[in-house]
Short mmCIF file of C-alpha atoms and ligand atoms in Angstrom, two decimals:
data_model
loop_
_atom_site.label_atom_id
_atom_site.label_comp_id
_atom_site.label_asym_id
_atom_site.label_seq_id
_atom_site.Cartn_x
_atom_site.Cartn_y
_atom_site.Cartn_z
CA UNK I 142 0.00 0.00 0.00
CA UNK I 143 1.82 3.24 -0.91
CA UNK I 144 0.95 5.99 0.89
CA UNK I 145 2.51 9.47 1.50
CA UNK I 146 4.22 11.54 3.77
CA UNK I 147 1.97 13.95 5.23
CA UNK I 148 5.14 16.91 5.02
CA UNK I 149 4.85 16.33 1.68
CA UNK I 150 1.31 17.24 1.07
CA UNK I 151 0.31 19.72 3.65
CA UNK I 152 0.01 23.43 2.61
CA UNK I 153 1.31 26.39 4.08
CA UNK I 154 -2.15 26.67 6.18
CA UNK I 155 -2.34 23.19 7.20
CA UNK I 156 1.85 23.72 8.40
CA UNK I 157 1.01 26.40 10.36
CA UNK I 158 -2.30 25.08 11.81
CA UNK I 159 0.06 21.71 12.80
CA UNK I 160 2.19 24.02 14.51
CA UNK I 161 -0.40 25.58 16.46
CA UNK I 162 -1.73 22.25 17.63
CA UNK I 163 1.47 20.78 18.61
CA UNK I 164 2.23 24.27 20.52
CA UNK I 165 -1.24 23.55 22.20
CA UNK I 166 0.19 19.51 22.49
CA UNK I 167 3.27 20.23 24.32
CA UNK I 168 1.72 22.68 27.05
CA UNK I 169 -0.47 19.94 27.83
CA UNK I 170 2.36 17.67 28.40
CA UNK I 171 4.17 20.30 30.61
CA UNK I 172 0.94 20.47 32.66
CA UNK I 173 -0.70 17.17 32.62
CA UNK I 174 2.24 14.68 33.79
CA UNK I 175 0.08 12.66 35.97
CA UNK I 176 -3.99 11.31 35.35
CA UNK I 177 -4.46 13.60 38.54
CA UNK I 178 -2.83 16.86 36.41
CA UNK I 179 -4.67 15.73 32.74
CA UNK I 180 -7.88 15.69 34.90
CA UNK I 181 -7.18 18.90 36.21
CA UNK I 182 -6.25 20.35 32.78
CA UNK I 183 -8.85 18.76 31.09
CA UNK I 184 -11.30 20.32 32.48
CA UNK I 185 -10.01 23.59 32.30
CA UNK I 186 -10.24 23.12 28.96
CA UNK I 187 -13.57 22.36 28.87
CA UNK I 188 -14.89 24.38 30.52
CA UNK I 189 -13.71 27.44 28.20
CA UNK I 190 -14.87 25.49 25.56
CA UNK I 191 -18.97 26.14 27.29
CA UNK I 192 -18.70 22.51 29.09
CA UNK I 193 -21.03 22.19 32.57
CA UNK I 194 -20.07 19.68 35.41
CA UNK I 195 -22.46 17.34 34.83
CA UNK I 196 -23.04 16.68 38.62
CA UNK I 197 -24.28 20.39 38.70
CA UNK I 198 -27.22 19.42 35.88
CA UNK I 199 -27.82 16.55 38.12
CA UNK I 200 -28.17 18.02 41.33
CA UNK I 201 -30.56 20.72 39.05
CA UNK I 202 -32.54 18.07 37.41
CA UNK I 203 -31.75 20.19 34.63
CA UNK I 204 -32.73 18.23 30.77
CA UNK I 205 -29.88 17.91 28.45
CA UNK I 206 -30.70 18.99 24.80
CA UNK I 207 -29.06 18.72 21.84
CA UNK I 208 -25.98 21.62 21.43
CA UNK I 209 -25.33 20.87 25.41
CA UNK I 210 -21.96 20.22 26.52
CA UNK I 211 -21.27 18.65 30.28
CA UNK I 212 -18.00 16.93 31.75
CA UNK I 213 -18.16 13.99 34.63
CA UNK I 214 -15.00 13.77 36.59
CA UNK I 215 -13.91 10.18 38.61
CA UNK I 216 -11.93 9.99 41.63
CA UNK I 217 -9.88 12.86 40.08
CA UNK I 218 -8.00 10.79 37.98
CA UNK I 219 -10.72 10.19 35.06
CA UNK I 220 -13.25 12.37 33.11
CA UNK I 221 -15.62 12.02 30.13
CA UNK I 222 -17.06 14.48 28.31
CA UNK I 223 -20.60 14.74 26.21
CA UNK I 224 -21.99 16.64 23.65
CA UNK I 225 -25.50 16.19 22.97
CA UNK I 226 -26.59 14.91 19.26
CA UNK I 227 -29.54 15.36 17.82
CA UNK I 228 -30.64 12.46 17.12
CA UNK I 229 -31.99 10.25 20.52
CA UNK I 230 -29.12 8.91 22.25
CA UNK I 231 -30.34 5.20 22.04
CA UNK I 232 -28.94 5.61 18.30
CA UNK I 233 -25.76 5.24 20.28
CA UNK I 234 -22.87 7.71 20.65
CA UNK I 235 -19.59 8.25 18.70
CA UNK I 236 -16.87 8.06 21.95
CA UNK I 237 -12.89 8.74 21.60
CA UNK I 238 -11.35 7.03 24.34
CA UNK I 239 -7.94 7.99 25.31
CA UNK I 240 -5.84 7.04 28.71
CA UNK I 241 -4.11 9.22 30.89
CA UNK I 242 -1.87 7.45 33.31
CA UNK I 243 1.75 6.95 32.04
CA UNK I 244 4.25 4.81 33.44
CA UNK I 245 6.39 6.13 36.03
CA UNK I 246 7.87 4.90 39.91
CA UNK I 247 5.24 5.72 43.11
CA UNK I 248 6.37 6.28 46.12
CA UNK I 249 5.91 3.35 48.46
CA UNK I 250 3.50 4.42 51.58
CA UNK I 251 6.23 3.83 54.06
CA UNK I 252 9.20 5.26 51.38
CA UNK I 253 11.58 7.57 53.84
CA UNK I 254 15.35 6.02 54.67
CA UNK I 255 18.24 6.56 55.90
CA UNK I 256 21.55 4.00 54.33
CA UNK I 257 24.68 5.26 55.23
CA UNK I 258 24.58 9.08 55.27
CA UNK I 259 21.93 9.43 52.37
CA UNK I 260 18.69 9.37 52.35
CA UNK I 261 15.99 7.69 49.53
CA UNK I 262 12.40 7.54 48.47
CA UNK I 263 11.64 3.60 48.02
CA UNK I 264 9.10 3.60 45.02
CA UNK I 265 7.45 0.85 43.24
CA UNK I 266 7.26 1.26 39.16
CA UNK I 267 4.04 1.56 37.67
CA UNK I 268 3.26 -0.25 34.33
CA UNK I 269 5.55 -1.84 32.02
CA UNK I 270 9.30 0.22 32.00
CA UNK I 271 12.80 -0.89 31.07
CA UNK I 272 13.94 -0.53 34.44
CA UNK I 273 17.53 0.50 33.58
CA UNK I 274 16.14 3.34 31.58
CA UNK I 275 15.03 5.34 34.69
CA UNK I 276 18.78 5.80 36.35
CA UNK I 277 20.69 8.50 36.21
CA UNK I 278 18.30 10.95 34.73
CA UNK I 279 16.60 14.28 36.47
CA UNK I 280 13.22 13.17 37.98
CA UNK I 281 10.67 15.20 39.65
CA UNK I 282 8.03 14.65 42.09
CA UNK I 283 4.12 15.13 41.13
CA UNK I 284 0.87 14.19 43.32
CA UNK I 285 -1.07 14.52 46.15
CA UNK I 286 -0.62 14.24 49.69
CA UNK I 287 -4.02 13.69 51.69
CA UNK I 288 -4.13 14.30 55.26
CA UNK I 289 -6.02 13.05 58.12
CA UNK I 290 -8.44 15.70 58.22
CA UNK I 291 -9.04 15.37 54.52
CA UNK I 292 -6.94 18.66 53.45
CA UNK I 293 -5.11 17.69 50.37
CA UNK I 294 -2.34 19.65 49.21
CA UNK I 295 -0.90 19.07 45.31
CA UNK I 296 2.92 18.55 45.32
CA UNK I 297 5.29 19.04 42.28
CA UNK I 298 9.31 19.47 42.95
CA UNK I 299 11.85 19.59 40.11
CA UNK I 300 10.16 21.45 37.59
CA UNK I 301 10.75 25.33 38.37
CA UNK I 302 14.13 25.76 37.16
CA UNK I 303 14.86 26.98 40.63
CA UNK I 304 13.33 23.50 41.99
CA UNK I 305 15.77 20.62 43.09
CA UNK I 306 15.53 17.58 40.95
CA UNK I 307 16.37 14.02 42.22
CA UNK I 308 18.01 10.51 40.45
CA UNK I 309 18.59 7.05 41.37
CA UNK I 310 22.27 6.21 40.85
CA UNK I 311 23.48 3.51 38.63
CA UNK I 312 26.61 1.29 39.27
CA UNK I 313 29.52 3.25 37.84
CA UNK I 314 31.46 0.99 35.14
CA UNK I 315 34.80 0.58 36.86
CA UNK I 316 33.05 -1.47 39.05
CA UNK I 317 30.70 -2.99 36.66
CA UNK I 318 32.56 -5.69 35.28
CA UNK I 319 30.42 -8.54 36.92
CA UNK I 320 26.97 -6.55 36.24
CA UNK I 321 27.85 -5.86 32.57
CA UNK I 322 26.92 -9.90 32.08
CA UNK I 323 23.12 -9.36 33.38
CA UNK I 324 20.42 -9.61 31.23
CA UNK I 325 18.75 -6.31 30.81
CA UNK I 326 15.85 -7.31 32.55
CA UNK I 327 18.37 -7.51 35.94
CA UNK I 328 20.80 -5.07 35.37
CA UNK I 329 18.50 -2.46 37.46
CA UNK I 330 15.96 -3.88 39.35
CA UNK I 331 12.77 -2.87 41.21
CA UNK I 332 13.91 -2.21 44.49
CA UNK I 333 17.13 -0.74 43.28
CA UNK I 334 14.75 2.20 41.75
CA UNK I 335 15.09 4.45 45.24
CA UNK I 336 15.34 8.14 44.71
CA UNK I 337 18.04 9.99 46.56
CA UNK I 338 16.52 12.87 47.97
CA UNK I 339 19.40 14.13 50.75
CA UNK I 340 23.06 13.55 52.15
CA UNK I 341 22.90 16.92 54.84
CA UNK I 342 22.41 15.83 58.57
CA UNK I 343 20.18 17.85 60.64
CA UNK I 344 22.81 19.46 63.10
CA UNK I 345 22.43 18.35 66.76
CA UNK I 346 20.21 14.91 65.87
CA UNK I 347 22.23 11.35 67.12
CA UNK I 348 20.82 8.77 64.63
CA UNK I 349 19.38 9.18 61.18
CA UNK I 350 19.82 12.57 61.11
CA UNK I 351 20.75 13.22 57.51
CA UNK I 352 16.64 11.88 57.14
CA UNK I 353 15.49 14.18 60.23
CA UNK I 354 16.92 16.44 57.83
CA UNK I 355 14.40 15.67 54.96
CA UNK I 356 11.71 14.91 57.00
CA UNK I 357 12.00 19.02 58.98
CA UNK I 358 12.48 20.15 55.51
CA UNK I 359 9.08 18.64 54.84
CA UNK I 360 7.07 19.51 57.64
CA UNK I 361 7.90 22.98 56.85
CA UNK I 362 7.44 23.58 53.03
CA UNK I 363 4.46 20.97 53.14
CA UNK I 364 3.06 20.37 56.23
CA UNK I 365 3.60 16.98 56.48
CA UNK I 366 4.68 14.41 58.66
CA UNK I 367 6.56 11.21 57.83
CA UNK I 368 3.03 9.47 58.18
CA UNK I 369 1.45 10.97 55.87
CA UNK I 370 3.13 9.63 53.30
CA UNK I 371 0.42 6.47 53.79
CA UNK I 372 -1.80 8.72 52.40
CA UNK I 373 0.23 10.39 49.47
CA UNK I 374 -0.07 9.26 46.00
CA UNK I 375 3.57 11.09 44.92
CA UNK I 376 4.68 9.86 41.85
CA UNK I 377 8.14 10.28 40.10
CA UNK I 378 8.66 11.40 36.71
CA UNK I 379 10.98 12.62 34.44
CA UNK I 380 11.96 15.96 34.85
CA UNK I 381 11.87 18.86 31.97
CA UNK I 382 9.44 20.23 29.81
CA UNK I 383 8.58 18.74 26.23
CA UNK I 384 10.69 19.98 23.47
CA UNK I 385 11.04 19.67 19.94
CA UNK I 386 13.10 17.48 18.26
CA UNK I 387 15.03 17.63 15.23
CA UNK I 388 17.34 20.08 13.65
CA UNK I 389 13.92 20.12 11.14
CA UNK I 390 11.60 20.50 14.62
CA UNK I 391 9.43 17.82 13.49
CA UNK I 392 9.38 15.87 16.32
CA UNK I 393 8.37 15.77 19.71
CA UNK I 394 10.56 14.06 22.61
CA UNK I 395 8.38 14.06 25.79
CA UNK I 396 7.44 12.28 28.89
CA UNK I 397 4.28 10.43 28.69
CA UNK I 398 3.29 10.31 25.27
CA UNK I 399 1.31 7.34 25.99
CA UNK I 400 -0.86 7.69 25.64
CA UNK I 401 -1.17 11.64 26.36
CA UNK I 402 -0.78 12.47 23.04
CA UNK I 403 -3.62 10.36 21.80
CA UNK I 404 -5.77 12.00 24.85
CA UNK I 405 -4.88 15.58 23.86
CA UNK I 406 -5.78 14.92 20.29
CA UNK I 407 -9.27 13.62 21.53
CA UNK I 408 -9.94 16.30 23.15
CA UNK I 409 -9.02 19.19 20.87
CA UNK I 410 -10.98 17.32 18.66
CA UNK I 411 -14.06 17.13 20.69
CA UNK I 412 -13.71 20.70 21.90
CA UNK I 413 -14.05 21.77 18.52
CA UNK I 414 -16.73 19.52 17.42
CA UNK I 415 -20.37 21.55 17.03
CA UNK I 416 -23.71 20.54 15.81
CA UNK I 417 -23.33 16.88 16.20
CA UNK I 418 -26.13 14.33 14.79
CA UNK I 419 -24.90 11.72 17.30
CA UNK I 420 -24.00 12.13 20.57
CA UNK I 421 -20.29 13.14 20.74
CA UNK I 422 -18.01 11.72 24.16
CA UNK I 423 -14.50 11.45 24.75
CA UNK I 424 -13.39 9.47 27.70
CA UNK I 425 -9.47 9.90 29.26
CA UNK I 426 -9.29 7.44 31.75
CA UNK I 427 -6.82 5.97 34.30
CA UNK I 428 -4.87 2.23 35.43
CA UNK I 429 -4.55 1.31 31.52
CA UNK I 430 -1.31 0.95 31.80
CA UNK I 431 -2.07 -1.69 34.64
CA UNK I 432 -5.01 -3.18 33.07
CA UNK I 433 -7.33 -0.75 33.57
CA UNK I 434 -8.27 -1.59 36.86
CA UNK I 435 -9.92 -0.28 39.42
CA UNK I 436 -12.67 2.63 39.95
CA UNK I 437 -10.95 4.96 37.74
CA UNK I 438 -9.83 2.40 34.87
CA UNK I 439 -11.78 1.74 31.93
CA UNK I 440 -12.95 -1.67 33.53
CA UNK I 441 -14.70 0.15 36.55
CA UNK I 442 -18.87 0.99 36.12
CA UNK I 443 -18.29 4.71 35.71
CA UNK I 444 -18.34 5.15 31.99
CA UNK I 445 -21.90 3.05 32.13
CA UNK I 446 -23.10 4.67 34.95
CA UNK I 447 -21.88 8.27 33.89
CA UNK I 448 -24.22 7.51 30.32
CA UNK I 449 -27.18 6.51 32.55
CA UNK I 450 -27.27 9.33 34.19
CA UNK I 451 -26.74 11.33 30.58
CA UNK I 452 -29.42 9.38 29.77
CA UNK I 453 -31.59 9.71 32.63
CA UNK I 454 -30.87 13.63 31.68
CA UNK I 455 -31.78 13.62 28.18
CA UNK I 456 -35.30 12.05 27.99
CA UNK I 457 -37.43 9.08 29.86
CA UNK I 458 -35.07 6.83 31.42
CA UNK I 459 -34.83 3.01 30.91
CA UNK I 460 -32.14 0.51 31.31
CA UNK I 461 -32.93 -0.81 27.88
CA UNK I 462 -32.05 2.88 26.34
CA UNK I 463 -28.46 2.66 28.20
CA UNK I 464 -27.98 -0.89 26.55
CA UNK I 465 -28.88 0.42 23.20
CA UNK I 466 -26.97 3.54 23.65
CA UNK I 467 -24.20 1.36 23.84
CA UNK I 468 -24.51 -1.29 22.29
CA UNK I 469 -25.26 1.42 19.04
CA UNK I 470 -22.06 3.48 19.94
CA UNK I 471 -18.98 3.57 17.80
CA UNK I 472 -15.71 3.89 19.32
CA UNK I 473 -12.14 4.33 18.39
CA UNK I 474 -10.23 3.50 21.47
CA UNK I 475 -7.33 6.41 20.69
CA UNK I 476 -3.67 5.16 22.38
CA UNK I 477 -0.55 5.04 20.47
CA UNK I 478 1.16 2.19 17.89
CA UNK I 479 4.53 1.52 18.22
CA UNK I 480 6.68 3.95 15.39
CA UNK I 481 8.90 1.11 12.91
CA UNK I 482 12.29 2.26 14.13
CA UNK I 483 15.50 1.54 11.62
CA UNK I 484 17.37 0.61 14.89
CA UNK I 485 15.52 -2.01 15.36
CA UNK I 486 14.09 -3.34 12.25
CA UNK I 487 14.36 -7.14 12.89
CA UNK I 488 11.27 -6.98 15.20
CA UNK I 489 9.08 -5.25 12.73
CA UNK I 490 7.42 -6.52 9.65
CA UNK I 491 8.02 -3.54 7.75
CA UNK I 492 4.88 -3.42 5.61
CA UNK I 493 2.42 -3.80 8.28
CA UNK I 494 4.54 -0.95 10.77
CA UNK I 495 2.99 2.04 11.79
CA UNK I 496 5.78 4.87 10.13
CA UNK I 497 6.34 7.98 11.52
CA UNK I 498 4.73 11.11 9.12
CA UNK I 499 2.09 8.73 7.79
CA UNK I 500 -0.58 9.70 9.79
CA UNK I 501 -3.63 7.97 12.32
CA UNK I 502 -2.34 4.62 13.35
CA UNK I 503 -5.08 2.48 12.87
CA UNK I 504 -4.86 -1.74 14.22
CA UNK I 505 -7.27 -4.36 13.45
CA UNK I 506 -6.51 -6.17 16.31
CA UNK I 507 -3.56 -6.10 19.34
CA UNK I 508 -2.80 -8.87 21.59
CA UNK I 509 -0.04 -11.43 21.77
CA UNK I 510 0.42 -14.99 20.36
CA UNK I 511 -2.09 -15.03 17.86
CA UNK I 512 -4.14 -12.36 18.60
CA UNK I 513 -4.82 -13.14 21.88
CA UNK I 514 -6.39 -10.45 24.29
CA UNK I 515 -7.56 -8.32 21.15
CA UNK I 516 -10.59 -6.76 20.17
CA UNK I 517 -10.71 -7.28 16.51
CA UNK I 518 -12.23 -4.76 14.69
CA UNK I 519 -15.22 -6.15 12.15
CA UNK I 520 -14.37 -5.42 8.47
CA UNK I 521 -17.56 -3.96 8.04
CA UNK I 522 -17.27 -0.87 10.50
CA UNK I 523 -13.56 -0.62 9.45
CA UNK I 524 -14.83 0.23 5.76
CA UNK I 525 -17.06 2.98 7.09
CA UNK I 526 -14.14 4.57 8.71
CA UNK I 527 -12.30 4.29 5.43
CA UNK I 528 -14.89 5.50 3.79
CA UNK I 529 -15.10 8.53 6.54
CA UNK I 530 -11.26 9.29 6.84
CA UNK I 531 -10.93 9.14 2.72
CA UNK I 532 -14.10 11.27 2.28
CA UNK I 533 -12.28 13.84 4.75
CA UNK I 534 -8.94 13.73 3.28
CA UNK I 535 -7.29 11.87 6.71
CA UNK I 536 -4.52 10.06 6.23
CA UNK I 537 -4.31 6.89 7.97
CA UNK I 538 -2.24 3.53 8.32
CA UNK I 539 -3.06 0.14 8.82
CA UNK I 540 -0.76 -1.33 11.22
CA UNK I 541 0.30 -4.09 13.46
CA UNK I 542 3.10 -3.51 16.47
CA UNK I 543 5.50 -5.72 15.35
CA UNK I 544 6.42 -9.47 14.05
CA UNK I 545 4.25 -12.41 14.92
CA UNK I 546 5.31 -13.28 18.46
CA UNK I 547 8.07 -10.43 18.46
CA UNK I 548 5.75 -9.57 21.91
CA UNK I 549 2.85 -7.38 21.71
CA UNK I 550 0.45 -5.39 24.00
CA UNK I 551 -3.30 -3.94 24.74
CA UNK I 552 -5.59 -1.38 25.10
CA UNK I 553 -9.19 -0.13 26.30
CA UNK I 554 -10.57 -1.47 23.30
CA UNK I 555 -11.63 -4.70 24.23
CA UNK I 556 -13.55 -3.34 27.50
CA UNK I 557 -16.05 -1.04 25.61
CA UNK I 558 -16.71 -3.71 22.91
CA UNK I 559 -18.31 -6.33 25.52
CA UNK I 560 -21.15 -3.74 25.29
CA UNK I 561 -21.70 -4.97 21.58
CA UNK I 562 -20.14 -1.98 20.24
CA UNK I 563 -17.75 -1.44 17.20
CA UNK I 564 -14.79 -0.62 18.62
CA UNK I 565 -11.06 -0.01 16.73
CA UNK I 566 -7.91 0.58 17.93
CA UNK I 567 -6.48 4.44 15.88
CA UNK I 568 -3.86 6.27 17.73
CA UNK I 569 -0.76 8.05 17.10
CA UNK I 570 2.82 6.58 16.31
CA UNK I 571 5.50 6.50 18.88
CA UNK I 572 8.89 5.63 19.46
CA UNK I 573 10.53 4.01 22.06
CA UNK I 574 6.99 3.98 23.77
CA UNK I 575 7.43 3.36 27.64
CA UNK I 576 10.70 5.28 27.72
CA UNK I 577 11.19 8.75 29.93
CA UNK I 578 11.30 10.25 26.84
CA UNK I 579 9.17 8.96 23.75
CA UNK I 580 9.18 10.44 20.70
CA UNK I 581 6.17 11.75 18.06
CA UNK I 582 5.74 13.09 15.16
CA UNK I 583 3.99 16.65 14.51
CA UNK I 584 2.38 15.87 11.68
CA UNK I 585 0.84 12.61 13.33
CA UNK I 586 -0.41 14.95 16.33
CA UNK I 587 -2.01 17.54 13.90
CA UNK I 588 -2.96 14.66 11.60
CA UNK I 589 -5.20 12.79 14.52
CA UNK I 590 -6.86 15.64 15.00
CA UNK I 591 -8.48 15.83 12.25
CA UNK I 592 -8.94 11.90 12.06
CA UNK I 593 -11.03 12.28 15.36
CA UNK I 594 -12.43 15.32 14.17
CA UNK I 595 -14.30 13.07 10.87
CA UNK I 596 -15.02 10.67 13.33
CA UNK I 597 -16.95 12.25 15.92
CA UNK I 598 -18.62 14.34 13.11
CA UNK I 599 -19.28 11.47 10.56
CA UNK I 600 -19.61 7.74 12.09
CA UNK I 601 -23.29 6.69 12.43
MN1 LIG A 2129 -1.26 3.27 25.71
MN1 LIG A 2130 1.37 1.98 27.32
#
C-alpha cells in the first residue's frame, strides 16, 4: 500500500495550523504529567470550551438537549465528556477514548530512609518500563498528599528551574565488570529504583539525622509528617518540559506520550466539534497501563453509569435505552502504535509498521500470540471509517506492532466492545513507547486531529 508523507502534502495553512496544535500539544504535556494533572487540565479546557459539570445538571434536574456540553470527573484521575446529538441517544454515541496514566515509579507508603549518610524515596514502578532506563536521569516529584483531616495539598518538585531535581544512581562501570553480564531485565531492578533525595544531617540529631533532615524540611514547606506519606499518592517522573526534536523540529521528545498524546488529540478534537447528529463523548481514563483496573480504569462501572445518568438527563429513562446507547455506539479506542524504528528493524514486519509522518495509526486487532487479548475490529465498520477518513482527506495507516510473536500489547478497546459496540484501535505513532522520553511526530499529532475530528462528526 503506498501511501505518503503527510510533510509532503500539507500546505502552508495546514503547516502552520500543525504548529499551532502541537504548541497547544506540548503545554499539555508540561501540565498534565500525571492522570491527577490531565484531569485537572482537562477540564479547564472544557470548561472554556462552554462545558457544565455534569453533577451540577444533576443536582438541578436540569434536561440535556441537543448543542449541550457537560464533563463527569472520577476519583480525580478520570473524566468524560458529552456533547449532545440530535438524534436520541439510544442511536448510540460516537466516543474517543484515550488514557491518561503513564508509566512512572510511586512512592511506596512507608518510602523515607536513611543507608549510610543518604537518604531515599523507596518507590514501586508503575506499568511496564525498562527498568535500567530510569537511572541516572533528572526526575521530579508530582501528586497529592491527603491528610487526616481530609486537606489535600498538590505537590510538584523539580520542575521550576529553581526546583531541586532528584536521580537514582546507577553502578559506575569501573566497578561494573560482573553486572555488565546481566540480562537487561536484571541489570536495574525494582527495588534498586530508590530516589536519593538528601546527604545533609540535621545538626544536633544522634541517629538518622541526615533523614530528620528531609523529613524538617518537609514539615515545613508541606506540612507533612513522615506518616502521611500512607496517604500520598507522589509519583516520580521525568523531569523537563517537552521539546522539539530535530534540527527540522518535526518531532516531539516528551514524557508520557502514551498515551497523552492520543488524549490531547481527543480532546481538541471534541472541543471543537459543534452541531453533532450523534452524541459526541470522549473518555481519558486511568490504570490502563495496569489493566485498567480499578474505579478509575476503563474496567470500573463509571463510563456506564456516567451515560445513565446522561441518559436519565436527556429524555425518559430506561435501562434498555443505556444498553442500546451502547450497544449502538462507535468507538475508536485512541492510544498510540509503536513507530517502525531503523534501529531495530528485525522486530518489525516492515509493511504492516505504523511509520512515523504517515498519519492515524489504525490496528485491526492487538494482543499477543495469535491475537490473543484483542478486540478485533469487524471489516464492516472498518470500511465505514475508510470511507469517513478518505471522504475527509485523513490520512491513515493500517498497522500491526510488530512481528508475529516479536511480543505485543493492549488497550481499552476490548472493555467497551463487551457492550456490543464497534470498537477499533487508531492512535498516534510512537517511538521508544514506555521510555522517559518517547518520541512523536507533529504531523501525526495535527494529523489525529483531524482523524477524530471526521469521526466524531461522521460515524453513524
Ligand atoms: Mn497506551
Ligand atoms: Mn502503554
Amino acid at each position: 500500500m503506498e501511501k505518503q508523507n503527510l510533510w509532503e502534502v500539507y500546505s502552508e495553512a495546514q503547516l502552520q495550523e500543525l504548529e499551532r496544535v502541537n504548541t497547544g500539544y506540548r503545554a499539555f504535556l508540561d501540565a498534565g504529567k500525571t492522570e491527577r494533572e490531565c484531569v485537572v487540565e482537562t477540564v479547564k479546557q472544557a470548561k472554556a470550551a462552554g462545558y457544565k459539570n455534569l453533577d451540577d445538571a444533576m443536582k438541578a434536574g436540569k434536561a440535556l438537549t441537543a448543542g449541550d456540553k457537560v464533563y463527569a470527573v472520577g476519583m480525580n484521575k478520570t473524566v468524560i465528556l458529552f456533547q449532545i446529538g440530535s438524534e436520541p441517544i439510544e442511536n448510540g454515541m460516537n466516543i474517543l477514548g484515550a488514557h491518561i496514566d503513564s508509566p512512572r515509579m510511586d512512592l511506596k507508603q512507608n518510602p523515607v530512609y536513611e543507608d549510610t549518610g543518604l537518604v531515599y524515596f523507596d518507590t514501586h514502578y508503575y506499568g511496564g518500563i525498562k527498568k535500567y532506563q530510569w537511572v541516572t536521569i533528572p526526575l521530579a516529584i508530582h501528586g497529592v498528599v491527603v491528610k487526616k483531616d481530609g486537606t489535600s495539598q498538590n505537590i510538584i518538585i523539580g520542575e521550576d528551574e529553581t526546583d531541586p531535581v532528584f536521580v537514582v544512581t546507577d553502578l559506575l562501570i569501573h566497578l561494573s565488570s560482573k553486572r555488565m553480564d546481566k540480562k537487561a531485565a536484571e541489570v536495574v531492578e525494582g527495588e534498586a529504583l530508590d530516589i536519593l533525595v538528601g546527604s545533609k544531617p540535621l545538626k544536633g540529631e544522634e541517629k538518622d539525622a541526615v533523614k530528620a533532615g528531609v523529613l524538617k524540611l518537609v514539615k515545613e514547606k508541606y506540612g507533612m509528617e513522615e506518616e502521611d506519606f500512607q496517604s500520598a499518592e507522589l509519583e516520580i517522573v521525568p523531569a523537563g518540559k517537552a521539546r522539539d526534536c530535530g534540527i527540522d523540529r518535526s518531532m516531539i521528545l516528551a514524557y508520557g506520550q502514551d498515551d497523552r498524546v492520543c488524549a490531547y488529540t481527543s480532546l481538541v478534537a471534541m472541543l471543537a466539534t459543534k452541531d453533532v447528529k450523534r452524541t459526541a463523548c470522549c473518555v481519558l481514563v486511568d490504570k490502563e497501563e495496569i489493566g485498567s483496573v480499578g474505579a478509575t480504569g476503563m474496567h470500573s462501572k463509571f463510563f456506564e453509569n456516567t451515560v445513565a445518568e446522561i441518559i436519565n438527563l436527556t429524555g425518559d429513562y430506561s435501562e434498555l435505552k443505556v444498553r442500546r446507547c451502547m450497544a449502538n455506539s462507535k468507538m475508536i479506542s485512541s492510544d498510540v502504535g509503536a513507530a517502525y524504528d531503523p534501529m531495530y528493524s528485525d522486530v518489525y514486519d516492515k509493511k504492516s509498521s505504523s511509520k512515523m509522518g504517515y498519519g492515524l495509526v489504525i490496528k485491526k486487532h492487538t494482543g499477543a500470540r495469535g491475537k490473543s487479548g484483542s478486540n478485533d475490529a469487524n471489516a464492516e465498520y472498518i470500511a465505514k471509517l475508510r470511507k469517513i477518513f478518505d471522504d475527509n482527506k485523513v490520512a491513515f495507516q493500517m498497522t500491526e506492532m510488530g512481528k508475529i510473536d516479536a511480543g505485543g500489547g493492549g488497550t481499552i478497546a476490548y472493555i467497551l466492545a463487551q457492550f456490543g459496540m464497534e470498537v477499533i484501535d487508531g492512535g498516534v505513532a510512537v517511538l521508544n513507547m514506555h521510555a522517559p522520553w518517547e518520541v512523536a511526530s507533529k504531523a501525526d499529532v495535527y494529523e489525529a486531529t483531524r482523524a477524530y475530528a471526521a469521526f466524531l462528526k461522521d460515524a453513524e
